[in-house]
Every structure is written in structure tokens, then in C-alpha cells.
PDB file of C-alpha atoms and ligand atoms in Angstrom:
ATOM      1  CA  MET A 712      96.068 105.381 137.299  1.00 88.00           C
ATOM      2  CA  SER A 713      97.788 105.885 133.995  1.00 96.00           C
ATOM      3  CA  GLN A 714      96.366 108.497 131.599  1.00 98.00           C
ATOM      4  CA  LEU A 715      95.580 107.069 128.176  1.00 98.00           C
ATOM      5  CA  ILE A 716      96.647 109.675 125.621  1.00 98.00           C
ATOM      6  CA  ASP A 717      93.881 109.658 123.028  1.00 98.00           C
ATOM      7  CA  GLY A 718      95.593 110.518 119.735  1.00 98.00           C
ATOM      8  CA  LYS A 719      92.462 109.824 117.742  1.00 98.00           C
ATOM      9  CA  LYS A 720      90.477 112.427 119.685  1.00 98.00           C
ATOM     10  CA  ILE A 721      93.241 115.048 119.639  1.00 98.00           C
ATOM     11  CA  ALA A 722      93.844 114.479 115.910  1.00 98.00           C
ATOM     12  CA  ALA A 723      90.106 114.948 115.267  1.00 98.00           C
ATOM     13  CA  GLN A 724      90.206 118.291 117.131  1.00 98.00           C
ATOM     14  CA  ILE A 725      93.183 119.446 115.061  1.00 98.00           C
ATOM     15  CA  LYS A 726      91.514 118.399 111.804  1.00 98.00           C
ATOM     16  CA  ASP A 727      88.437 120.399 112.797  1.00 98.00           C
ATOM     17  CA  GLU A 728      90.632 123.439 113.490  1.00 98.00           C
ATOM     18  CA  VAL A 729      92.312 122.971 110.098  1.00 98.00           C
ATOM     19  CA  LYS A 730      88.898 122.663 108.448  1.00 98.00           C
ATOM     20  CA  CYS A 731      87.995 126.125 109.808  1.00 98.00           C
ATOM     21  CA  ASP A 732      91.308 127.579 108.597  1.00 98.00           C
ATOM     22  CA  VAL A 733      90.787 126.087 105.140  1.00 98.00           C
ATOM     23  CA  GLU A 734      87.308 127.617 104.971  1.00 98.00           C
ATOM     24  CA  LYS A 735      88.636 131.045 105.985  1.00 98.00           C
ATOM     25  CA  LEU A 736      91.384 130.864 103.381  1.00 98.00           C
ATOM     26  CA  ARG A 737      88.873 129.887 100.727  1.00 98.00           C
ATOM     27  CA  GLY A 738      86.974 133.064 101.630  1.00 98.00           C
ATOM     28  CA  GLN A 739      90.168 134.968 100.812  1.00 97.00           C
ATOM     29  CA  GLY A 740      90.466 133.167  97.490  1.00 96.00           C
ATOM     30  CA  ILE A 741      93.265 130.828  98.607  1.00 97.00           C
ATOM     31  CA  ARG A 742      92.852 127.214  97.501  1.00 97.00           C
ATOM     32  CA  ILE A 743      94.979 124.440  98.936  1.00 98.00           C
ATOM     33  CA  CYS A 744      95.977 121.475  96.790  1.00 98.00           C
ATOM     34  CA  LEU A 745      98.141 118.517  97.846  1.00 99.00           C
ATOM     35  CA  ALA A 746      99.814 116.299  95.227  1.00 98.00           C
ATOM     36  CA  VAL A 747     100.365 112.772  96.573  1.00 98.00           C
ATOM     37  CA  ILE A 748     102.789 110.483  94.736  1.00 98.00           C
ATOM     38  CA  GLN A 749     102.949 106.749  95.425  1.00 98.00           C
ATOM     39  CA  VAL A 750     105.456 104.526  93.659  1.00 98.00           C
ATOM     40  CA  GLY A 751     104.501 100.835  93.548  1.00 98.00           C
ATOM     41  CA  LYS A 752     101.776  99.101  95.501  1.00 97.00           C
ATOM     42  CA  ASP A 753     103.187  98.483  98.967  1.00 96.00           C
ATOM     43  CA  PRO A 754     100.014  97.644 100.971  1.00 94.00           C
ATOM     44  CA  ALA A 755     100.990  99.710 104.040  1.00 94.00           C
ATOM     45  CA  SER A 756     101.779 102.740 101.840  1.00 97.00           C
ATOM     46  CA  THR A 757      98.447 102.313 100.057  1.00 97.00           C
ATOM     47  CA  VAL A 758      96.625 102.484 103.417  1.00 96.00           C
ATOM     48  CA  TYR A 759      98.616 105.577 104.526  1.00 96.00           C
ATOM     49  CA  VAL A 760      98.017 107.352 101.207  1.00 98.00           C
ATOM     50  CA  ARG A 761      94.307 106.541 101.319  1.00 98.00           C
ATOM     51  CA  ASN A 762      94.034 107.932 104.862  1.00 97.00           C
ATOM     52  CA  LYS A 763      95.901 111.100 103.859  1.00 98.00           C
ATOM     53  CA  LYS A 764      93.563 111.662 100.901  1.00 98.00           C
ATOM     54  CA  ARG A 765      90.510 111.056 103.129  1.00 98.00           C
ATOM     55  CA  ALA A 766      91.794 113.626 105.616  1.00 98.00           C
ATOM     56  CA  CYS A 767      92.243 116.126 102.761  1.00 98.00           C
ATOM     57  CA  GLU A 768      88.662 115.560 101.713  1.00 98.00           C
ATOM     58  CA  TYR A 769      87.453 116.048 105.307  1.00 98.00           C
ATOM     59  CA  VAL A 770      89.233 119.368 105.840  1.00 98.00           C
ATOM     60  CA  GLY A 771      88.422 120.673 102.356  1.00 98.00           C
ATOM     61  CA  ILE A 772      91.853 120.363 100.726  1.00 98.00           C
ATOM     62  CA  GLU A 773      91.953 119.183  97.123  1.00 98.00           C
ATOM     63  CA  SER A 774      94.255 116.184  96.559  1.00 98.00           C
ATOM     64  CA  LEU A 775      95.783 114.994  93.308  1.00 98.00           C
ATOM     65  CA  SER A 776      96.932 111.357  93.104  1.00 98.00           C
ATOM     66  CA  TYR A 777      99.886 110.106  91.122  1.00 98.00           C
ATOM     67  CA  GLU A 778     100.256 106.323  91.211  1.00 98.00           C
ATOM     68  CA  LEU A 779     103.479 105.350  89.493  1.00 98.00           C
ATOM     69  CA  ASP A 780     104.618 101.867  88.566  1.00 98.00           C
ATOM     70  CA  GLU A 781     107.178 100.122  90.822  1.00 98.00           C
ATOM     71  CA  THR A 782     109.620 100.159  87.880  1.00 98.00           C
ATOM     72  CA  VAL A 783     109.309 103.883  87.080  1.00 98.00           C
ATOM     73  CA  ALA A 784     112.647 105.497  86.183  1.00 98.00           C
ATOM     74  CA  GLU A 785     114.084 107.903  88.741  1.00 98.00           C
ATOM     75  CA  GLU A 786     114.247 110.667  86.083  1.00 98.00           C
ATOM     76  CA  GLU A 787     110.535 110.284  85.396  1.00 98.00           C
ATOM     77  CA  LEU A 788     109.685 110.713  89.082  1.00 99.00           C
ATOM     78  CA  LEU A 789     112.009 113.724  89.369  1.00 99.00           C
ATOM     79  CA  ALA A 790     110.456 115.270  86.242  1.00 99.00           C
ATOM     80  CA  LEU A 791     106.965 114.873  87.741  1.00 99.00           C
ATOM     81  CA  ILE A 792     108.080 116.566  90.976  1.00 99.00           C
ATOM     82  CA  GLU A 793     109.641 119.437  88.997  1.00 98.00           C
ATOM     83  CA  GLU A 794     106.425 119.864  87.043  1.00 98.00           C
ATOM     84  CA  LEU A 795     104.431 119.962  90.319  1.00 99.00           C
ATOM     85  CA  ASN A 796     106.930 122.479  91.756  1.00 98.00           C
ATOM     86  CA  ARG A 797     106.154 124.777  88.804  1.00 98.00           C
ATOM     87  CA  ASN A 798     102.382 124.229  88.993  1.00 98.00           C
ATOM     88  CA  SER A 799     101.058 127.196  90.990  1.00 98.00           C
ATOM     89  CA  LYS A 800      97.786 125.384  91.725  1.00 98.00           C
ATOM     90  CA  VAL A 801      99.705 122.743  93.710  1.00 98.00           C
ATOM     91  CA  THR A 802     100.587 124.077  97.174  1.00 98.00           C
ATOM     92  CA  GLY A 803     101.977 120.865  98.702  1.00 99.00           C
ATOM     93  CA  ILE A 804     103.832 117.777  97.428  1.00 99.00           C
ATOM     94  CA  LEU A 805     104.129 114.461  99.253  1.00 98.00           C
ATOM     95  CA  VAL A 806     106.066 111.435  97.999  1.00 98.00           C
ATOM     96  CA  GLN A 807     105.122 108.407 100.070  1.00 98.00           C
ATOM     97  CA  LEU A 808     108.166 106.532 101.423  1.00 97.00           C
ATOM     98  CA  PRO A 809     109.758 104.035 101.212  1.00 96.00           C
ATOM     99  CA  LEU A 810     110.661 104.145  97.517  1.00 98.00           C
ATOM    100  CA  PRO A 811     111.881 101.148  95.473  1.00 98.00           C
ATOM    101  CA  GLY A 812     115.621 100.447  95.797  1.00 98.00           C
ATOM    102  CA  HIS A 813     116.581 101.815  92.360  1.00 98.00           C
ATOM    103  CA  ILE A 814     115.371 105.304  93.301  1.00 98.00           C
ATOM    104  CA  ASP A 815     117.558 107.632  95.384  1.00 98.00           C
ATOM    105  CA  GLU A 816     115.242 108.757  98.185  1.00 98.00           C
ATOM    106  CA  LYS A 817     117.495 111.662  99.225  1.00 98.00           C
ATOM    107  CA  LYS A 818     117.545 113.034  95.669  1.00 98.00           C
ATOM    108  CA  VAL A 819     113.750 112.813  95.486  1.00 98.00           C
ATOM    109  CA  ILE A 820     113.328 114.677  98.785  1.00 98.00           C
ATOM    110  CA  ARG A 821     115.783 117.399  97.667  1.00 98.00           C
ATOM    111  CA  THR A 822     113.867 117.879  94.408  1.00 99.00           C
ATOM    112  CA  ILE A 823     110.630 118.872  96.171  1.00 99.00           C
ATOM    113  CA  SER A 824     110.462 122.665  96.504  1.00 98.00           C
ATOM    114  CA  PRO A 825     111.049 123.521 100.199  1.00 98.00           C
ATOM    115  CA  ASP A 826     107.958 125.767 100.022  1.00 98.00           C
ATOM    116  CA  LYS A 827     105.807 122.727  99.120  1.00 98.00           C
ATOM    117  CA  ASP A 828     107.591 120.260 101.428  1.00 98.00           C
ATOM    118  CA  VAL A 829     104.582 119.328 103.580  1.00 98.00           C
ATOM    119  CA  ASP A 830     106.454 116.293 104.992  1.00 98.00           C
ATOM    120  CA  GLY A 831     109.198 118.560 106.336  1.00 98.00           C
ATOM    121  CA  PHE A 832     111.882 116.180 105.027  1.00 98.00           C
ATOM    122  CA  HIS A 833     113.817 118.588 102.752  1.00 98.00           C
ATOM    123  CA  PRO A 834     117.309 119.521 104.049  1.00 98.00           C
ATOM    124  CA  GLU A 835     116.170 123.173 104.136  1.00 98.00           C
ATOM    125  CA  SER A 836     113.253 122.231 106.429  1.00 98.00           C
ATOM    126  CA  THR A 837     115.403 120.030 108.681  1.00 97.00           C
ATOM    127  CA  GLY A 838     118.134 122.685 108.755  1.00 98.00           C
ATOM    128  CA  LYS A 839     115.631 125.304 109.887  1.00 98.00           C
ATOM    129  CA  LEU A 840     114.390 122.943 112.592  1.00 98.00           C
ATOM    130  CA  CYS A 841     117.969 122.431 113.729  1.00 97.00           C
ATOM    131  CA  ILE A 842     118.751 126.154 114.092  1.00 97.00           C
ATOM    132  CA  GLY A 843     115.328 127.113 115.450  1.00 95.00           C
ATOM    133  CA  GLU A 844     113.970 128.958 112.396  1.00 97.00           C
ATOM    134  CA  LYS A 845     110.306 128.740 111.484  1.00 97.00           C
ATOM    135  CA  GLY A 846     109.642 126.132 108.801  1.00 97.00           C
ATOM    136  CA  LEU A 847     107.572 123.101 107.887  1.00 98.00           C
ATOM    137  CA  LEU A 848     108.017 120.459 110.609  1.00 98.00           C
ATOM    138  CA  PRO A 849     108.059 116.684 110.066  1.00 98.00           C
ATOM    139  CA  CYS A 850     104.551 115.475 110.864  1.00 98.00           C
ATOM    140  CA  THR A 851     105.123 112.601 113.297  1.00 98.00           C
ATOM    141  CA  PRO A 852     107.539 114.472 115.612  1.00 98.00           C
ATOM    142  CA  ALA A 853     105.318 117.580 115.497  1.00 98.00           C
ATOM    143  CA  GLY A 854     102.390 115.300 116.374  1.00 98.00           C
ATOM    144  CA  ILE A 855     104.255 113.965 119.418  1.00 98.00           C
ATOM    145  CA  ILE A 856     104.795 117.500 120.789  1.00 98.00           C
ATOM    146  CA  GLU A 857     101.156 118.400 120.146  1.00 98.00           C
ATOM    147  CA  LEU A 858      99.976 115.211 121.927  1.00 98.00           C
ATOM    148  CA  LEU A 859     102.063 116.078 124.977  1.00 98.00           C
ATOM    149  CA  LYS A 860     100.917 119.707 125.062  1.00 98.00           C
ATOM    150  CA  ARG A 861      97.238 118.934 124.598  1.00 98.00           C
ATOM    151  CA  SER A 862      97.406 116.219 127.268  1.00 98.00           C
ATOM    152  CA  GLY A 863      98.717 118.760 129.786  1.00 98.00           C
ATOM    153  CA  ILE A 864     102.154 117.139 130.004  1.00 98.00           C
ATOM    154  CA  GLN A 865     104.928 119.619 130.700  1.00 98.00           C
ATOM    155  CA  VAL A 866     108.055 119.083 128.574  1.00 98.00           C
ATOM    156  CA  GLY A 867     110.360 121.923 129.694  1.00 98.00           C
ATOM    157  CA  GLY A 868     113.058 120.739 132.081  1.00 98.00           C
ATOM    158  CA  LYS A 869     112.112 117.056 131.712  1.00 98.00           C
ATOM    159  CA  GLU A 870     114.523 114.204 130.950  1.00 98.00           C
ATOM    160  CA  CYS A 871     113.467 112.879 127.548  1.00 99.00           C
ATOM    161  CA  VAL A 872     114.905 109.781 125.933  1.00 99.00           C
ATOM    162  CA  VAL A 873     114.208 109.096 122.259  1.00 99.00           C
ATOM    163  CA  VAL A 874     114.976 105.537 121.197  1.00 98.00           C
ATOM    164  CA  GLY A 875     115.652 105.623 117.450  1.00 98.00           C
ATOM    165  CA  ARG A 876     117.627 108.031 115.253  1.00 98.00           C
ATOM    166  CA  SER A 877     115.803 108.006 111.916  1.00 97.00           C
ATOM    167  CA  ASN A 878     115.639 111.188 109.829  1.00 97.00           C
ATOM    168  CA  ILE A 879     111.831 110.968 109.809  1.00 96.00           C
ATOM    169  CA  VAL A 880     111.180 110.480 113.532  1.00 98.00           C
ATOM    170  CA  GLY A 881     114.045 110.025 116.006  1.00 98.00           C
ATOM    171  CA  LYS A 882     116.321 112.941 115.082  1.00 98.00           C
ATOM    172  CA  PRO A 883     113.595 115.563 114.492  1.00 98.00           C
ATOM    173  CA  ALA A 884     111.688 114.415 117.607  1.00 98.00           C
ATOM    174  CA  ALA A 885     114.842 114.984 119.664  1.00 98.00           C
ATOM    175  CA  LEU A 886     115.301 118.470 118.137  1.00 98.00           C
ATOM    176  CA  LEU A 887     111.680 119.425 118.808  1.00 98.00           C
ATOM    177  CA  LEU A 888     111.863 118.240 122.429  1.00 98.00           C
ATOM    178  CA  LEU A 889     115.050 120.265 122.797  1.00 98.00           C
ATOM    179  CA  ARG A 890     113.231 123.285 121.379  1.00 97.00           C
ATOM    180  CA  GLU A 891     110.653 122.746 124.142  1.00 98.00           C
ATOM    181  CA  ASN A 892     113.490 123.004 126.701  1.00 98.00           C
ATOM    182  CA  ALA A 893     113.701 119.303 127.587  1.00 98.00           C
ATOM    183  CA  THR A 894     117.007 117.580 128.354  1.00 98.00           C
ATOM    184  CA  VAL A 895     117.249 115.095 125.508  1.00 98.00           C
ATOM    185  CA  THR A 896     119.133 111.829 125.024  1.00 98.00           C
ATOM    186  CA  VAL A 897     118.988 109.948 121.714  1.00 98.00           C
ATOM    187  CA  ALA A 898     119.532 106.215 122.111  1.00 98.00           C
ATOM    188  CA  HIS A 899     119.742 103.676 119.279  1.00 97.00           C
ATOM    189  CA  SER A 900     120.636 100.120 118.309  1.00 93.00           C
ATOM    190  CA  ARG A 901     124.325 100.621 119.254  1.00 96.00           C
ATOM    191  CA  THR A 902     123.610 102.231 122.632  1.00 98.00           C
ATOM    192  CA  LYS A 903     125.228 100.388 125.525  1.00 98.00           C
ATOM    193  CA  ASP A 904     123.077  99.672 128.599  1.00 97.00           C
ATOM    194  CA  LEU A 905     119.934 100.872 126.862  1.00 98.00           C
ATOM    195  CA  LYS A 906     117.722 100.037 129.842  1.00 98.00           C
ATOM    196  CA  GLU A 907     119.883 102.183 132.130  1.00 98.00           C
ATOM    197  CA  ILE A 908     119.356 105.119 129.785  1.00 98.00           C
ATOM    198  CA  THR A 909     115.633 104.636 129.146  1.00 98.00           C
ATOM    199  CA  ARG A 910     114.963 104.205 132.878  1.00 98.00           C
ATOM    200  CA  ARG A 911     116.152 107.798 133.377  1.00 98.00           C
ATOM    201  CA  ALA A 912     113.382 109.146 131.144  1.00 99.00           C
ATOM    202  CA  ASP A 913     110.498 111.249 132.431  1.00 99.00           C
ATOM    203  CA  ILE A 914     109.269 111.100 128.828  1.00 99.00           C
ATOM    204  CA  LEU A 915     110.246 108.074 126.758  1.00 99.00           C
ATOM    205  CA  VAL A 916     109.698 108.192 122.975  1.00 99.00           C
ATOM    206  CA  ALA A 917     109.910 104.733 121.402  1.00 98.00           C
ATOM    207  CA  ALA A 918     110.765 104.874 117.701  1.00 98.00           C
ATOM    208  CA  VAL A 919     112.756 101.650 117.617  1.00 97.00           C
ATOM    209  CA  GLY A 920     111.012  99.876 114.757  1.00 97.00           C
ATOM    210  CA  LYS A 921     110.774  96.555 116.664  1.00 97.00           C
ATOM    211  CA  PRO A 922     107.413  95.205 117.849  1.00 97.00           C
ATOM    212  CA  LEU A 923     106.863  95.120 121.640  1.00 97.00           C
ATOM    213  CA  PHE A 924     110.543  95.932 122.262  1.00 98.00           C
ATOM    214  CA  ILE A 925     110.008  98.284 125.234  1.00 98.00           C
ATOM    215  CA  THR A 926     108.938  96.266 128.269  1.00 98.00           C
ATOM    216  CA  ALA A 927     108.386  97.410 131.883  1.00 98.00           C
ATOM    217  CA  ASP A 928     112.076  97.043 132.773  1.00 98.00           C
ATOM    218  CA  TYR A 929     112.937  99.853 130.312  1.00 98.00           C
ATOM    219  CA  VAL A 930     110.554 102.285 132.012  1.00 98.00           C
ATOM    220  CA  LYS A 931     110.831 104.433 135.144  1.00 98.00           C
ATOM    221  CA  GLU A 932     107.872 104.425 137.529  1.00 98.00           C
ATOM    222  CA  GLY A 933     105.585 107.346 136.598  1.00 98.00           C
ATOM    223  CA  ALA A 934     107.126 108.002 133.170  1.00 99.00           C
ATOM    224  CA  VAL A 935     105.198 109.220 130.123  1.00 99.00           C
ATOM    225  CA  VAL A 936     105.574 106.760 127.228  1.00 99.00           C
ATOM    226  CA  ILE A 937     105.005 107.747 123.593  1.00 99.00           C
ATOM    227  CA  ASP A 938     104.912 104.839 121.141  1.00 98.00           C
ATOM    228  CA  VAL A 939     105.711 105.672 117.515  1.00 98.00           C
ATOM    229  CA  GLY A 940     105.865 102.066 116.246  1.00 97.00           C
ATOM    230  CA  ILE A 941     103.198 100.327 114.250  1.00 96.00           C
ATOM    231  CA  HIS A 942     103.458  96.622 113.489  1.00 96.00           C
ATOM    232  CA  ARG A 943     101.347  93.501 113.184  1.00 93.00           C
ATOM    233  CA  ASP A 944     101.832  90.845 115.881  1.00 89.00           C
ATOM    234  CA  GLU A 945     101.667  87.074 115.338  1.00 89.00           C
ATOM    235  CA  GLU A 946      97.857  87.215 115.503  1.00 92.00           C
ATOM    236  CA  ASN A 947      97.825  90.013 112.903  1.00 92.00           C
ATOM    237  CA  HIS A 948      96.757  92.592 115.490  1.00 95.00           C
ATOM    238  CA  LEU A 949      98.286  96.069 115.388  1.00 96.00           C
ATOM    239  CA  CYS A 950     100.911  96.697 118.048  1.00 98.00           C
ATOM    240  CA  GLY A 951     103.617  99.252 118.733  1.00 98.00           C
ATOM    241  CA  ASP A 952     107.268  99.307 119.787  1.00 98.00           C
ATOM    242  CA  VAL A 953     105.996  99.249 123.374  1.00 98.00           C
ATOM    243  CA  ASP A 954     104.551  96.201 125.116  1.00 98.00           C
ATOM    244  CA  PHE A 955     101.501  98.230 126.157  1.00 98.00           C
ATOM    245  CA  GLU A 956      99.911  95.768 128.608  1.00 97.00           C
ATOM    246  CA  ASN A 957     103.234  95.111 130.315  1.00 97.00           C
ATOM    247  CA  VAL A 958     104.266  98.791 130.546  1.00 98.00           C
ATOM    248  CA  LYS A 959     100.968 100.631 131.139  1.00 98.00           C
ATOM    249  CA  GLY A 960     100.794 100.090 134.914  1.00 98.00           C
ATOM    250  CA  LYS A 961     104.174 101.722 135.434  1.00 98.00           C
ATOM    251  CA  THR A 962     103.405 104.913 133.489  1.00 98.00           C
ATOM    252  CA  SER A 963     101.678 108.180 134.366  1.00 98.00           C
ATOM    253  CA  ALA A 964     100.534 108.495 130.733  1.00 98.00           C
ATOM    254  CA  ILE A 965     100.886 106.346 127.614  1.00 98.00           C
ATOM    255  CA  THR A 966      99.806 106.348 123.968  1.00 98.00           C
ATOM    256  CA  PRO A 967      98.002 103.279 122.617  1.00 98.00           C
ATOM    257  CA  VAL A 968      98.603 101.636 119.224  1.00 98.00           C
ATOM    258  CA  PRO A 969      96.465 102.115 117.234  1.00 97.00           C
ATOM    259  CA  GLY A 970      94.954 105.477 118.202  1.00 98.00           C
ATOM    260  CA  GLY A 971      98.024 107.226 119.593  1.00 98.00           C
ATOM    261  CA  VAL A 972     100.710 108.860 117.468  1.00 98.00           C
ATOM    262  CA  GLY A 973      99.430 107.451 114.128  1.00 97.00           C
ATOM    263  CA  PRO A 974      96.375 109.724 113.669  1.00 98.00           C
ATOM    264  CA  MET A 975      98.476 112.738 114.734  1.00 98.00           C
ATOM    265  CA  THR A 976     100.824 112.334 111.757  1.00 98.00           C
ATOM    266  CA  ILE A 977      97.949 112.910 109.359  1.00 98.00           C
ATOM    267  CA  ALA A 978      96.464 115.774 111.385  1.00 98.00           C
ATOM    268  CA  MET A 979      99.837 117.550 111.369  1.00 98.00           C
ATOM    269  CA  LEU A 980     100.156 116.927 107.635  1.00 98.00           C
ATOM    270  CA  MET A 981      96.869 118.773 107.155  1.00 98.00           C
ATOM    271  CA  ARG A 982      98.238 121.628 109.239  1.00 98.00           C
ATOM    272  CA  ASN A 983     101.414 121.707 107.119  1.00 98.00           C
ATOM    273  CA  CYS A 984      99.270 121.852 103.958  1.00 98.00           C
ATOM    274  CA  VAL A 985      97.673 125.057 105.273  1.00 98.00           C
ATOM    275  CA  ALA A 986     101.075 126.496 106.283  1.00 98.00           C
ATOM    276  CA  ALA A 987     102.589 125.699 102.865  1.00 98.00           C
ATOM    277  CA  SER A 988      99.709 127.455 101.094  1.00 98.00           C
ATOM    278  CA  GLN A 989     100.747 130.671 102.894  1.00 94.00           C
ATOM    279  CA  LYS A 990     104.293 130.556 101.450  1.00 87.00           C
TER     280      LYS A 990
HETATM  281  N1  GUN B1547     106.461 106.772 105.204  1.00 57.60           N
HETATM  282  C1  GUN B1547     106.337 106.577 106.540  1.00 57.60           C
HETATM  283  N2  GUN B1547     106.009 107.736 107.162  1.00 57.60           N
HETATM  284  C2  GUN B1547     105.932 108.676 106.199  1.00 57.60           C
HETATM  285  C3  GUN B1547     105.626 110.064 106.224  1.00 57.60           C
HETATM  286  O1  GUN B1547     105.370 110.686 107.259  1.00 57.60           O
HETATM  287  N3  GUN B1547     105.643 110.673 105.003  1.00 57.60           N
HETATM  288  C4  GUN B1547     105.946 110.032 103.853  1.00 57.60           C
HETATM  289  N4  GUN B1547     105.966 110.736 102.727  1.00 57.60           N
HETATM  290  N5  GUN B1547     106.241 108.750 103.803  1.00 57.60           N
HETATM  291  C5  GUN B1547     106.231 108.074 104.983  1.00 57.60           C
END
């Protein structure tokens, strides 16, 4: 029997823990405030931003919303971030990605003060992750580690394969698994014999960005499968990078979509908001 890794339940536990921390900090006179910037009206981003603000409300973190027009000039966005960096009431800053093509995403990420970088995307945060220094961790990869730990899945010494090499998920997930003493392989769109590689994995992290891409023939019998993807199938149902029904029977544990990694990203963001307020 495969274990269904319940990300919704684990995320709810973490949010409750954060809620307690926020209350304690309030008792010490520390207030946490997250500034959320959205540029344009991408429907998926709107849903993510709404869920992040709802989570803030639940745990007792104040959130400030900045909804900028799709055509906003890059300088205007950078000026807003600089103003929020200087604002001592604001303890965390999040710019929802992706940004419109005329805005340099890397420049925007670099402009956020590393102390307020609750997404963990700033080069200072990723550099610290790389050399094993304490810092703010990217939320989705941190959520993957937390899911594994809280599901009783040992990571140390395991063969882990991460499919995908994005700055947001693939690369930091690989670094975090390495930090947990796994043996890590990063595979990607140019990897030769991908199935050969993924079939070696005790823990397979799918961050491919293609719906239902990982089928049973990519998976070793008894593997743990973590699905980072979120897409809509032809019938408009949510699905992941993993063909869940096809793969499930072969796994020892698997995350569903929805209700797997997704809720963890927001729970870990709440945790980062608390950590940033201590800086
Ligand atoms: N777009 C997709 N995932 C994320 C995320 O974790 N943070 C931000 N800011 N934008 C995203």
C-alpha cells in the first residue's frame, strides 16, 4: 500500500505552529507585516496571492497589497521595493512571479533587502543555502523537505533525483536534499536516458513543468514520489507533473495534486515571515 502524503494536513499543522509563534512575538511587541506585490492580473498569480494573504490573516500576520498595472515601468516597481525596504513596519516583501516581459526579474529580486526576502530568491539567500549558512529558504523546496520529514521518510543516504533545474524549485531542492545527506542527481530537459536516471531514485522529485509527464516507467518499485507540478488537464481538472493514477501503485509514498506540495509552499512562506521579523 502506498502512503498518501497529505500536504494539506501537514501545512495546516505548520500554520498552527506559526500562529502560536506570531502570538508569542506579539506579546514581546514584535509585529510581522508582509508586503505582497502583484504586477498585472495573471489569473493563476491572483489565486496564489489571495491564498498567501488568507494564510497571513489566519496566522495573524498583517499583509499589505500592492496591485500594479501590467504596464508599470520597471523603475516604478524598483522604487516601491526600495521604499518597502526602508519601511521598518514591513518585515517581509514578496513580488509574485512571473513578471511581464519588460521587467527584469533578476533585478527585481536583487532589489529586495535580503533581510526581507521571504521567498528566499535573493542571491544572498541562495548563496547561503549553497554554502550551508543559515538563511531564508525558498518555500517550495523547504516544503518538500518538511513533507518528507513529517511523513517519517528518511532522506540521509538515499538516492534522490530531481527532475527540473529552475532557480525556484529544482536547484534549491537539490541543495536542500544534499544538506540532508542524500545522494542527489539533477536531471532536466537535455538529460539523456531520463528514465534510466529516474528509475534509480529512492526519492523522485518531479519539477518538470509538463502535465502528467512522469509515468510508471520512470519510477522504481517502492520509490517515494514528490510532485511539484500544478496544471489543468483537458477536462480542466488540476493535475501534476506525475501521472498519479498510473504511478501510485508502484510507490511507497506519493504526494497528490492538489493537496501535496502546493499548500506547503504557503505554510513555509508563513514560517519565513516569522524568521524575517527576527532579523
Ligand atoms: N511564482 C510561482 N511560485 C512562486 C513563489 O514561490 N513565489 C513568488 N514570489 N512567485 C512565485
